[in-house]
Short mmCIF file of C-alpha atoms in Angstrom, two decimals:
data_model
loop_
_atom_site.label_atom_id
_atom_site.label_comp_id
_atom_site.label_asym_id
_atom_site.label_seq_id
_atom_site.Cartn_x
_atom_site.Cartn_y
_atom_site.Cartn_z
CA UNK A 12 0.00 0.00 0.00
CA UNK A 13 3.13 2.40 0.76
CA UNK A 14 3.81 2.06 -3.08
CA UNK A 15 0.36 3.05 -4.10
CA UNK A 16 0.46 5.69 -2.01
CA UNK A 17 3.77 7.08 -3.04
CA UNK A 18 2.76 6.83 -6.50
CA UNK A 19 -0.69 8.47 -5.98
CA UNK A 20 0.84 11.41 -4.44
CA UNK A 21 3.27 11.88 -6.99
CA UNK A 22 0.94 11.71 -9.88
CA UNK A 23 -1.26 14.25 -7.61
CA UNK A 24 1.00 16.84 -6.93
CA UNK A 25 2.40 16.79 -10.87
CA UNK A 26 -1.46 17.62 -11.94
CA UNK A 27 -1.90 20.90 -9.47
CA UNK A 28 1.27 22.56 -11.06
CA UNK A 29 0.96 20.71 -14.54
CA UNK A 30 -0.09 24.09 -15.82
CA UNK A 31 2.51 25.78 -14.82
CA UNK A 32 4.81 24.05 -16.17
CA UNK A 33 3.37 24.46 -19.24
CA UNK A 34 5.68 25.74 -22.02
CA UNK A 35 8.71 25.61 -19.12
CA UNK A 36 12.03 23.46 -19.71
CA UNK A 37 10.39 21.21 -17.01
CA UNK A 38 8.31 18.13 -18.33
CA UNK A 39 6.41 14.93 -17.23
CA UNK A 40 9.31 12.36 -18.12
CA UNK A 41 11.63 14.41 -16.38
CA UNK A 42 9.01 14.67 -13.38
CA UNK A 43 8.49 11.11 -13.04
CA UNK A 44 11.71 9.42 -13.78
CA UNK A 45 13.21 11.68 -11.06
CA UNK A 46 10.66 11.42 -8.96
CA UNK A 47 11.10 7.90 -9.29
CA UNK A 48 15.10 8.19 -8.42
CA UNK A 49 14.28 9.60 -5.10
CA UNK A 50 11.97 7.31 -4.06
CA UNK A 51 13.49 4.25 -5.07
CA UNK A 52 15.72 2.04 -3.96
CA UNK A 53 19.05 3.96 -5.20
CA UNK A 54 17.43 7.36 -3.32
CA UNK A 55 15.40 6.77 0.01
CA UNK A 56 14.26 3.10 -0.54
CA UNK A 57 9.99 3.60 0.00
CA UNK A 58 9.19 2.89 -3.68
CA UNK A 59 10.77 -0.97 -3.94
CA UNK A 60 10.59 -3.64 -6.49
CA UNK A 61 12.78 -5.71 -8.97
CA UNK A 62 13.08 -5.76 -12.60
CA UNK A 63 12.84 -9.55 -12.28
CA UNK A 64 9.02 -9.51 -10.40
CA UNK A 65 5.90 -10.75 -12.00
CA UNK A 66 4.39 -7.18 -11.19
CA UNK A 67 7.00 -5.62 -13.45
CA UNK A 68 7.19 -8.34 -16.17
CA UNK A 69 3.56 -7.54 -16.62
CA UNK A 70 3.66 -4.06 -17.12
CA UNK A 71 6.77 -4.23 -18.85
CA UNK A 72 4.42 -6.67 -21.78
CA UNK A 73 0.77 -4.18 -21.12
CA UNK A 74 2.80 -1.04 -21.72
CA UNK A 75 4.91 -2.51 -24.80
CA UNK A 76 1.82 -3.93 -26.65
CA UNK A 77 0.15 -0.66 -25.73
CA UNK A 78 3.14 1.76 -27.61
CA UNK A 79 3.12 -0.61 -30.28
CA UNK A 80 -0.12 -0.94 -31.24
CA UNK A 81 -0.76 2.99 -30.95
CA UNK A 82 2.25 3.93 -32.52
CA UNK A 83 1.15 1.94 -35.42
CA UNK A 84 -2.79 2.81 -35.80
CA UNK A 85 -1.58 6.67 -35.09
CA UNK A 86 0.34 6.74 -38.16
CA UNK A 87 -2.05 7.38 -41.47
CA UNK A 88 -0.47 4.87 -43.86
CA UNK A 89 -2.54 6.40 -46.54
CA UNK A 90 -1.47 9.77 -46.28
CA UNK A 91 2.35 8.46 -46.06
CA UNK A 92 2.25 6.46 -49.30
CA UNK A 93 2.19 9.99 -51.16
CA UNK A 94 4.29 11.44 -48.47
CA UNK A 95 7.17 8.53 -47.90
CA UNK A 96 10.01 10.13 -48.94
CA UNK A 97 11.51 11.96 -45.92
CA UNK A 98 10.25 9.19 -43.49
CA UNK A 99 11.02 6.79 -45.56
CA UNK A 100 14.66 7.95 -45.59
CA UNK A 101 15.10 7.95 -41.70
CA UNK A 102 13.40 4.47 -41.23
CA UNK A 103 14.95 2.47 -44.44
CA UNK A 104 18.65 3.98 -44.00
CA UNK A 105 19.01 5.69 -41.06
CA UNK A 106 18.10 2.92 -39.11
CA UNK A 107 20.33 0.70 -40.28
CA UNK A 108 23.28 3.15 -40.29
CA UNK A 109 22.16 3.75 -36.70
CA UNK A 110 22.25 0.09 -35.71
CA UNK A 111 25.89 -0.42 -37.26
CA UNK A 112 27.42 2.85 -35.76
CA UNK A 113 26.20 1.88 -32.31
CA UNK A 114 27.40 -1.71 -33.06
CA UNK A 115 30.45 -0.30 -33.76
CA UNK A 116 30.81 1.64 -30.76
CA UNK A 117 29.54 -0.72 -28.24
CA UNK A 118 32.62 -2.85 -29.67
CA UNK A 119 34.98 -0.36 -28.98
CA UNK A 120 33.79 1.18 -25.83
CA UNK A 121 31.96 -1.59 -24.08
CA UNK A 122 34.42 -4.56 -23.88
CA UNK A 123 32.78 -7.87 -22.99
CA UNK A 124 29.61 -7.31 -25.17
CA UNK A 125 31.32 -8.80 -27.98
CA UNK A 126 29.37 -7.88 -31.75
CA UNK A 127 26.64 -9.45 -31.44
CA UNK A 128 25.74 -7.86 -27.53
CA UNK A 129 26.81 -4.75 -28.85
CA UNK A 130 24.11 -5.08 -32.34
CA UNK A 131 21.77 -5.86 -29.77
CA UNK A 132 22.12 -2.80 -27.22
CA UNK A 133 22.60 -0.75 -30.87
CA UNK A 134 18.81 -2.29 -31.88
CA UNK A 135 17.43 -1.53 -28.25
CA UNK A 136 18.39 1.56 -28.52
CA UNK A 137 17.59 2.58 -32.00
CA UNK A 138 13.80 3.58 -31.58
CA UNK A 139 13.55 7.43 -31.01
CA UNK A 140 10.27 8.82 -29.07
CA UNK A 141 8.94 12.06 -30.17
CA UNK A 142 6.77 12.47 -26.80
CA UNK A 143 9.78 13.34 -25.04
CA UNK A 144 10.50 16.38 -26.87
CA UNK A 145 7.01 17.15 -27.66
CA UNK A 146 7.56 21.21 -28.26
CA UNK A 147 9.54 19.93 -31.56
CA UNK A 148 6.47 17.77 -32.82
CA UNK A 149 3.88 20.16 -31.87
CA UNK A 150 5.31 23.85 -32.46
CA UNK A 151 3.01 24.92 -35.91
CA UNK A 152 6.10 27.48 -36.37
CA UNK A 153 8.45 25.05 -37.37
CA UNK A 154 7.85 23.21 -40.97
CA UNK A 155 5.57 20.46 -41.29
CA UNK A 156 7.57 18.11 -43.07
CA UNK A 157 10.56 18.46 -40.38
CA UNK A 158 8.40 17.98 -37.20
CA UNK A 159 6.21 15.39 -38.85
CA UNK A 160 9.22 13.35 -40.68
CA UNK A 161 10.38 12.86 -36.66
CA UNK A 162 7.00 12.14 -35.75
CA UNK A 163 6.53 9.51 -38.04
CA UNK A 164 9.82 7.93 -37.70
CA UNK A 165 9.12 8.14 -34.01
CA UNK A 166 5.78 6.09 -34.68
CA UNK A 167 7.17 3.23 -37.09
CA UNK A 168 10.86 2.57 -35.84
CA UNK A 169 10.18 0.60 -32.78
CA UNK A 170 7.59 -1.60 -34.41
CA UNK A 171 10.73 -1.99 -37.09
CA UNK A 172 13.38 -2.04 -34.46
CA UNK A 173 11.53 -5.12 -32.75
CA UNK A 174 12.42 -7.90 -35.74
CA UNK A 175 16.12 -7.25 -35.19
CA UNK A 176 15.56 -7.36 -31.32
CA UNK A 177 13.73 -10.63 -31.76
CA UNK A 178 17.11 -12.04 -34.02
CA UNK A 179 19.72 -10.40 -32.13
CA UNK A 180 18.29 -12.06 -28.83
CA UNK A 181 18.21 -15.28 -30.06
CA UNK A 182 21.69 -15.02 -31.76
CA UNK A 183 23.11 -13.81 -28.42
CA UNK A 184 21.76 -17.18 -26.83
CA UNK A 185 23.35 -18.83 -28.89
CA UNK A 186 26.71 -17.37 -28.65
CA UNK A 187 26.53 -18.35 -25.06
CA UNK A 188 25.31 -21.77 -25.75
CA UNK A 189 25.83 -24.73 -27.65
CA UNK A 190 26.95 -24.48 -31.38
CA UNK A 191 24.21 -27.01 -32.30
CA UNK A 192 21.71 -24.40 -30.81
CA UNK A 193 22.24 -22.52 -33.47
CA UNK A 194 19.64 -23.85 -36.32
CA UNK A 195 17.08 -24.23 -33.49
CA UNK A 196 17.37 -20.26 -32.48
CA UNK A 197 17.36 -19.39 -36.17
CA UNK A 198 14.20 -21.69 -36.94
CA UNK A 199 12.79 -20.35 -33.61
CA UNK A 200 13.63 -16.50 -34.43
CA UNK A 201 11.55 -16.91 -37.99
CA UNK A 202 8.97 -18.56 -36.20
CA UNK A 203 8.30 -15.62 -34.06
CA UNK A 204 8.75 -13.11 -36.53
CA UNK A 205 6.50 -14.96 -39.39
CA UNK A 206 3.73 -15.94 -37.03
CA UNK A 207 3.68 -12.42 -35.17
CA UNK A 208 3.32 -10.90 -38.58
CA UNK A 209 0.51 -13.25 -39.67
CA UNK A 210 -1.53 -13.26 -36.35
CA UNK A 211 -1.47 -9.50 -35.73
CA UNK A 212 -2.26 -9.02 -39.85
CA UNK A 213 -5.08 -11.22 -39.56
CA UNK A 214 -6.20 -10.04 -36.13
CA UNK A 215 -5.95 -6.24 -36.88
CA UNK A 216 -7.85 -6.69 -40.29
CA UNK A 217 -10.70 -8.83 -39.39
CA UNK A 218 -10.72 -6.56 -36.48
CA UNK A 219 -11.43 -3.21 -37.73
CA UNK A 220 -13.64 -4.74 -40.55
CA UNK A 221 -16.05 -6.38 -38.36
CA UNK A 222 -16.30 -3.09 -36.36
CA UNK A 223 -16.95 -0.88 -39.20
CA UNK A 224 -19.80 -2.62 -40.07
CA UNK A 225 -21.10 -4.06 -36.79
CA UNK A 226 -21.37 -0.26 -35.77
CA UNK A 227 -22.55 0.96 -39.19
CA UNK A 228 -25.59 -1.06 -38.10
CA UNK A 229 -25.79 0.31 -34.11
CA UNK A 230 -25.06 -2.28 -32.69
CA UNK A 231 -21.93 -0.95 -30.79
CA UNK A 232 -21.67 1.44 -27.46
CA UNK A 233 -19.85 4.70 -27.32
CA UNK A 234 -17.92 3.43 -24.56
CA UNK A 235 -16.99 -0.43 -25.86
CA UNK A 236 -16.15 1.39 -29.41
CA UNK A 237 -13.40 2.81 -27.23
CA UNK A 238 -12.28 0.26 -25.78
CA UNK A 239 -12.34 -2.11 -28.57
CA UNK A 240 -9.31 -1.32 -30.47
CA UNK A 241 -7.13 -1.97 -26.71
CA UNK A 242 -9.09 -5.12 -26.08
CA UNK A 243 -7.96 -6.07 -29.97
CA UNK A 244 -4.20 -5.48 -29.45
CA UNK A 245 -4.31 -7.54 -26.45
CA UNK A 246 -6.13 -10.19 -28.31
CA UNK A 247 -3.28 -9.86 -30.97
CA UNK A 248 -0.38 -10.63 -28.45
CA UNK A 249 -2.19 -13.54 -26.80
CA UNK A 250 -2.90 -15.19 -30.14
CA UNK A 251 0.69 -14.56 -31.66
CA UNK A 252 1.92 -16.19 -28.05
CA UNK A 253 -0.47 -19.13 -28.01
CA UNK A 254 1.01 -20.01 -31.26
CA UNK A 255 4.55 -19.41 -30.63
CA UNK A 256 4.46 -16.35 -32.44
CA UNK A 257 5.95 -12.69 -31.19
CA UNK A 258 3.11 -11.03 -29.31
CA UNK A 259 4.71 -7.81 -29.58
CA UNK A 260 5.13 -7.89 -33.35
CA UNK A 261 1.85 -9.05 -33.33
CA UNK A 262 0.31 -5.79 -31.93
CA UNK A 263 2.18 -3.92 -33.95
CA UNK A 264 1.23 -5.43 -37.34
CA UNK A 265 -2.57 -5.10 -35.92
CA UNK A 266 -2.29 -1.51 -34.93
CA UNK A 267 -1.21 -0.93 -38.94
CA UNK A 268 -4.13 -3.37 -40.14
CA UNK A 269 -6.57 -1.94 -38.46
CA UNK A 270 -5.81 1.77 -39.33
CA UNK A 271 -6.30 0.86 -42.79
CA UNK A 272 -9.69 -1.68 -42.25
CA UNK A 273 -10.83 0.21 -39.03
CA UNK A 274 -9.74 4.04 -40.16
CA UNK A 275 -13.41 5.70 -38.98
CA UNK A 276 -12.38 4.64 -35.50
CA UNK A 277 -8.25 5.72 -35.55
CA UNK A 278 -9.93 8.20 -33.20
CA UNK A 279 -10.73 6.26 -30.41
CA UNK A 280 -7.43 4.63 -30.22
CA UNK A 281 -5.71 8.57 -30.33
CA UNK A 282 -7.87 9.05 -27.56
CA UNK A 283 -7.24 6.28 -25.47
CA UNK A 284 -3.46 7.13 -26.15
CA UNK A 285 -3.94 10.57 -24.84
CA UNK A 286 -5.73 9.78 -21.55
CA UNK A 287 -4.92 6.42 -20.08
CA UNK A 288 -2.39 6.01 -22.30
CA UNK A 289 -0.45 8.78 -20.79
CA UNK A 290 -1.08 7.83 -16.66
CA UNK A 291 0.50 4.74 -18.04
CA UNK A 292 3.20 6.27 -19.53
CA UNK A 293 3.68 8.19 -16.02
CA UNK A 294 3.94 5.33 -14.07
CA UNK A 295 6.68 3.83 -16.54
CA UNK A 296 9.11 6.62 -16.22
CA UNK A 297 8.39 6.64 -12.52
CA UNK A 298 9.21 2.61 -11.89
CA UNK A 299 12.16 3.11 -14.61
CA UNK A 300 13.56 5.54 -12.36
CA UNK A 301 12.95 3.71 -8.97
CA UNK A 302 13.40 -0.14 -10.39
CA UNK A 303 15.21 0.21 -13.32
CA UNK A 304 18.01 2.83 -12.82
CA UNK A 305 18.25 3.37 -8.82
CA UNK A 306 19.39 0.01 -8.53
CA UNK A 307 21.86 0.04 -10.93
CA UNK A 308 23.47 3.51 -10.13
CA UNK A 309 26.49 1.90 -8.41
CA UNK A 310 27.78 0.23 -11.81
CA UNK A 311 28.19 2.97 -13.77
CA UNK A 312 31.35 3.81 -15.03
CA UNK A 313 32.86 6.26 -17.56
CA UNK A 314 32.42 3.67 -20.65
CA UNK A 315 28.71 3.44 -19.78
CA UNK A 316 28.12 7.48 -19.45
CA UNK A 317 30.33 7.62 -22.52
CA UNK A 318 28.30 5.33 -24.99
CA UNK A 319 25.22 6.90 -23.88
CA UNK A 320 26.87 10.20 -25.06
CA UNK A 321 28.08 8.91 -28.32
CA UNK A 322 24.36 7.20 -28.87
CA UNK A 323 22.95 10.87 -28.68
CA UNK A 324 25.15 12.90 -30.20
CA UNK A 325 27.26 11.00 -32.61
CA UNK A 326 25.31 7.90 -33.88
CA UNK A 327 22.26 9.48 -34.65
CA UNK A 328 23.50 12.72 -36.36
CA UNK A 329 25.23 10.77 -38.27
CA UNK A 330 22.55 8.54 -38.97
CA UNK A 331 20.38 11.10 -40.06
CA UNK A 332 23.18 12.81 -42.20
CA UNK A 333 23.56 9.29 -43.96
CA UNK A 334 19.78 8.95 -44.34
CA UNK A 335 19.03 12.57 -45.82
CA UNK A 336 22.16 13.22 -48.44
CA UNK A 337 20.54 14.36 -51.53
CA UNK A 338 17.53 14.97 -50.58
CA UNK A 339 18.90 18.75 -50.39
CA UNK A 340 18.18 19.26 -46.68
CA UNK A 341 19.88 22.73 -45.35
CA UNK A 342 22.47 21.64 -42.88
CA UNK A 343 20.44 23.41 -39.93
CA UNK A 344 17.59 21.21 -41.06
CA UNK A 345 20.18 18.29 -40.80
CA UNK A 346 21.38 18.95 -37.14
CA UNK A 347 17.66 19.37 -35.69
CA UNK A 348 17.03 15.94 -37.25
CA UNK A 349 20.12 14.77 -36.29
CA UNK A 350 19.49 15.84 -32.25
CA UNK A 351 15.74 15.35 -32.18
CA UNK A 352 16.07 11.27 -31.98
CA UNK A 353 14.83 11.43 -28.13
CA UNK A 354 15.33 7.68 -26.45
CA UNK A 355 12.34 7.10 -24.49
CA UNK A 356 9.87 3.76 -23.67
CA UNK A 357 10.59 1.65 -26.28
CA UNK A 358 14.04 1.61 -25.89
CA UNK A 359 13.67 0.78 -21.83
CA UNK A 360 10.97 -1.76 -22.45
CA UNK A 361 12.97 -3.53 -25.08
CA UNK A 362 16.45 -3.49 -22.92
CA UNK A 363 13.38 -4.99 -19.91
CA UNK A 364 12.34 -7.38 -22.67
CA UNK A 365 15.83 -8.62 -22.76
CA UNK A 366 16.99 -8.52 -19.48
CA UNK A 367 14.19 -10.26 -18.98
CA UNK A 368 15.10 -13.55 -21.34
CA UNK A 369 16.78 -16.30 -19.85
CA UNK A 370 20.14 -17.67 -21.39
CA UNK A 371 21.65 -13.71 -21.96
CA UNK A 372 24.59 -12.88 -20.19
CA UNK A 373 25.08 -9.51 -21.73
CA UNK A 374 21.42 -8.77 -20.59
CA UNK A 375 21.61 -6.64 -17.81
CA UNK A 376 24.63 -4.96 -19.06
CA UNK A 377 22.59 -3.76 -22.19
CA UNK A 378 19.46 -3.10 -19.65
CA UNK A 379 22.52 -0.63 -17.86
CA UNK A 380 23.70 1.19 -20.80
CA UNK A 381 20.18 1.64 -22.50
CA UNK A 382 18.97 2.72 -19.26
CA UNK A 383 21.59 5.27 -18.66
CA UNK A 384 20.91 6.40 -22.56
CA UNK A 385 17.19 6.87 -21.72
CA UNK A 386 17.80 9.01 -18.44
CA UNK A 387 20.34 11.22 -20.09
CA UNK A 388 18.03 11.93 -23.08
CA UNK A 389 14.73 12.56 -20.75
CA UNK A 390 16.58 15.65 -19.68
CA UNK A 391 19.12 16.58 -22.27
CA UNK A 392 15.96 16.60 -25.16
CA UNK A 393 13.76 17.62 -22.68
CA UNK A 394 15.25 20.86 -21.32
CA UNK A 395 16.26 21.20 -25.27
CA UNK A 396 13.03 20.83 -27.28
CA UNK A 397 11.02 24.15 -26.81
CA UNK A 398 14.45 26.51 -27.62
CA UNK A 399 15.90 24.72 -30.04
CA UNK A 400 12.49 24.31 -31.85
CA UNK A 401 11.84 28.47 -31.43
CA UNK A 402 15.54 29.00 -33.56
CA UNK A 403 14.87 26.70 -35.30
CA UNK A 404 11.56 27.98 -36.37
CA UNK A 405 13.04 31.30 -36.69
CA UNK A 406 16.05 29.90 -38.93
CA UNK A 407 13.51 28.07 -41.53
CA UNK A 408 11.26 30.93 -42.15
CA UNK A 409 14.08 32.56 -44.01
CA UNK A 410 14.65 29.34 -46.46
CA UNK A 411 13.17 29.86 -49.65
CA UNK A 412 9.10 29.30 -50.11
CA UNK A 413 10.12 26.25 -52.56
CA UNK A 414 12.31 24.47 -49.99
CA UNK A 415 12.49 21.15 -49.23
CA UNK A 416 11.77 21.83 -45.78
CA UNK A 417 8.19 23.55 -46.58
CA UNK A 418 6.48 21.04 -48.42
CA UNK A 419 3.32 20.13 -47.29
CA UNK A 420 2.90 17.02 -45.23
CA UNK A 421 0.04 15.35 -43.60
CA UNK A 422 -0.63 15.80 -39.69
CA UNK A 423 -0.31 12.75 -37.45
CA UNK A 424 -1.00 12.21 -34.08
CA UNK A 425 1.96 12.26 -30.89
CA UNK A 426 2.16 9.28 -28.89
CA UNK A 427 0.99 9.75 -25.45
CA UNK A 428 1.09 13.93 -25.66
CA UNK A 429 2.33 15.50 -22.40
CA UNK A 430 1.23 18.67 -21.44
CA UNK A 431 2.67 21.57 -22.86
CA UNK A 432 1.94 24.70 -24.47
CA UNK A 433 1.21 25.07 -28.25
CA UNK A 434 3.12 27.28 -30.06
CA UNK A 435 3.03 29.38 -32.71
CA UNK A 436 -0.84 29.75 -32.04
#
């Protein structure tokens, strides 16, 4: 009850001053995560718990299949087909120019991952989240196409990132194992992947068909039309798992199914996302603080701090400078891109989701480093977002009407928006 408590209070006393913090350096992530430091066992020890307990493991799996499904039906698929290029850039090259920098680095800097421990922290930690710099997304001042591209990317890449999660994790077990392991893993690793991607398909289509035209005819509440899309993705990870598929993958392939079959009800999800989706997202950046990080303070060492460094401000500028030559970007344009890759849920639920499988050695290690990555950008790109976005706003309205920059580009919803001020009103 002491935990309850604890967290009740906290989430109280953040909503009386929520709006004045409002447009201020000082956001929710940045609230909870440190609020979650103090309390927990690496500050004064009342908020308790280990990665390892059944309490945890289930959030960790409710709040992945949650982001993942969103993330997917928030993203108009429509609208990107004519609008892909930009996105498409950051998710089909950056990506992988991301994964193989931070490979590289993790090699050099983090001795006793070995390559493939290091490809897997680079894949945990390769998923950017736009909520945590939610002034860039939101601010109407700066382009469209630039706060949207990140926006997008932020909405696809984990649901991207999780194949090569899925691969590296089972390659890593079997670095540690037995050689003969090896085919099983692979044949295992396909499994997941191919079923995931079939369940959560057939799931998420059949899904929003049926409820187009079961409440074309009335027969559906206001409130169950709501909740139908959750109770969908949850059906989507339990039938992927049943069948030895990837739940995860699963409720991300149904989240992009049923935005295309289920598109009149996109809404409901977006609002879900926005209301419980975010007291959910509060209470994960509190228990990352108190179970994830507190506990772990005491083995950090330069090499950790320094590839968390290098992740933020080396690997994915240079990422996003791989991804965007000749698409005749100005270089200003470039750098925002470059430092507006935030690090946020995703990444810590994935480095959980690891940490969590039995038969990796290097799991905790990557749940370290990505965890140390994730703090450091919660309050780096979080004390960042609203002035960088203002110059950079005030930079792009002298490029050229017929810039790349200001071509038009559809508007998609945040993930989980925090409170904040809108600009540029």
């Amino acid at each position: 009850m002491t935990d309850l408590f604890l967290l009740a209070a906290l989430f109280l006393g953040y909503a009386l001053v929520s709006g004045r913090t409002q447009g201020t350096w000082l956001t929710a992530p940045m609230v909870f995560a440190t609020g979650g430091l103090v309390l927990g066992t690496g500050g004064l020890g009342l908020l308790t718990g280990t990665v390892s307990s059944e309490a945890m493991r289930v959030l960790t799996e409710a709040a992945l299949v949650l982001v993942l499904f969103t993330d997917a039906v928030r993203i108009d698929l429509g609208a990107l087909r004519r609008e892909f290029r930009l996105p498409l850039r950051l998710l089909g090259i950056g990506m992988p120019v991301g994964i193989a920098l931070g490979t590289a680095f993790a090699y050099g800097v983090l001795p006793g991952l070995g390559l493939v421990g290091g490809a897997l922290l680079a894949a945990v930690l390769v998923p950017t989240d736009a909520a945590l710099g939610t002034a860039v997304v939101s601010d109407r001042r700066l382009p469209v196409r630039v706060r949207q591209s990140l926006n997008v990317e932020s909405g696809l890449n984990d649901g991207i990132a999780l194949p090569a999660v899925v691969i590296l994790s089972a390659l890593a077990v079997t670095t540690e194992g037995a050689a003969d392991s090896a085919a099983a893993w692979a044949g295992f690793a396909a499994l997941q992947i191919g079923l995931g991607v079939l369940v959560g398909g057939a799931v998420g289509t059949l899904g929003g068909w049926v409820l187009t035209r079961v409440n074309a005819a009335g027969w559906v509440g206001a409130t169950q039309r709501r909740l139908f899309p959750i109770a969908l993705a949850a059906l989507a990870y339990a039938g992927a798992e049943t069948v030895s598929g990837n739940g995860f993958l699963a409720a991300f392939t149904a989240g992009l199914a049923f935005g295309v079959t289920g598109r009149d009800h996109r809404r409901y999800v977006h609002q879900f996302a926005e209301r419980e989706g975010e007291l959910f997202s509060m209470l994960t950046f509190t228990l990352f603080g108190a179970i994830v990080i507190g506990p772990l303070l005491g083995d950090i060492d330069w090499r950790v701090v320094a590839y968390a460094v290098l992740s933020l401000v080396v690997v994915r500028p240079l990422a996003v400078a791989a991804a965007t030559l000749g698409a005749r970007l100005r270089p200003a344009t470039v750098l925002f891109l470059g430092w507006f890759g935030p690090r946020g849920l995703a990444s810590v639920l994935f480095a959980l989701m690891v940490a969590e499988q039995s038969g990796i050695e290097v799991g905790d290690r990557v749940l370290l480093v990505a965890g140390v990555t994730v703090l450091i950008s919660v309050y780096a790109h979080g004390i960042t977002a609203a002035p960088l976005a203002r110059a950079f706003a005030g930079r792009a309205r002298g490029f050229d009407p017929s810039a790349p920059e200001h071509q038009e580009m559809t508007e998609h919803h945040v993930r989980w928006p925090f409170p904040h001020r809108r600009s540029g009103r």
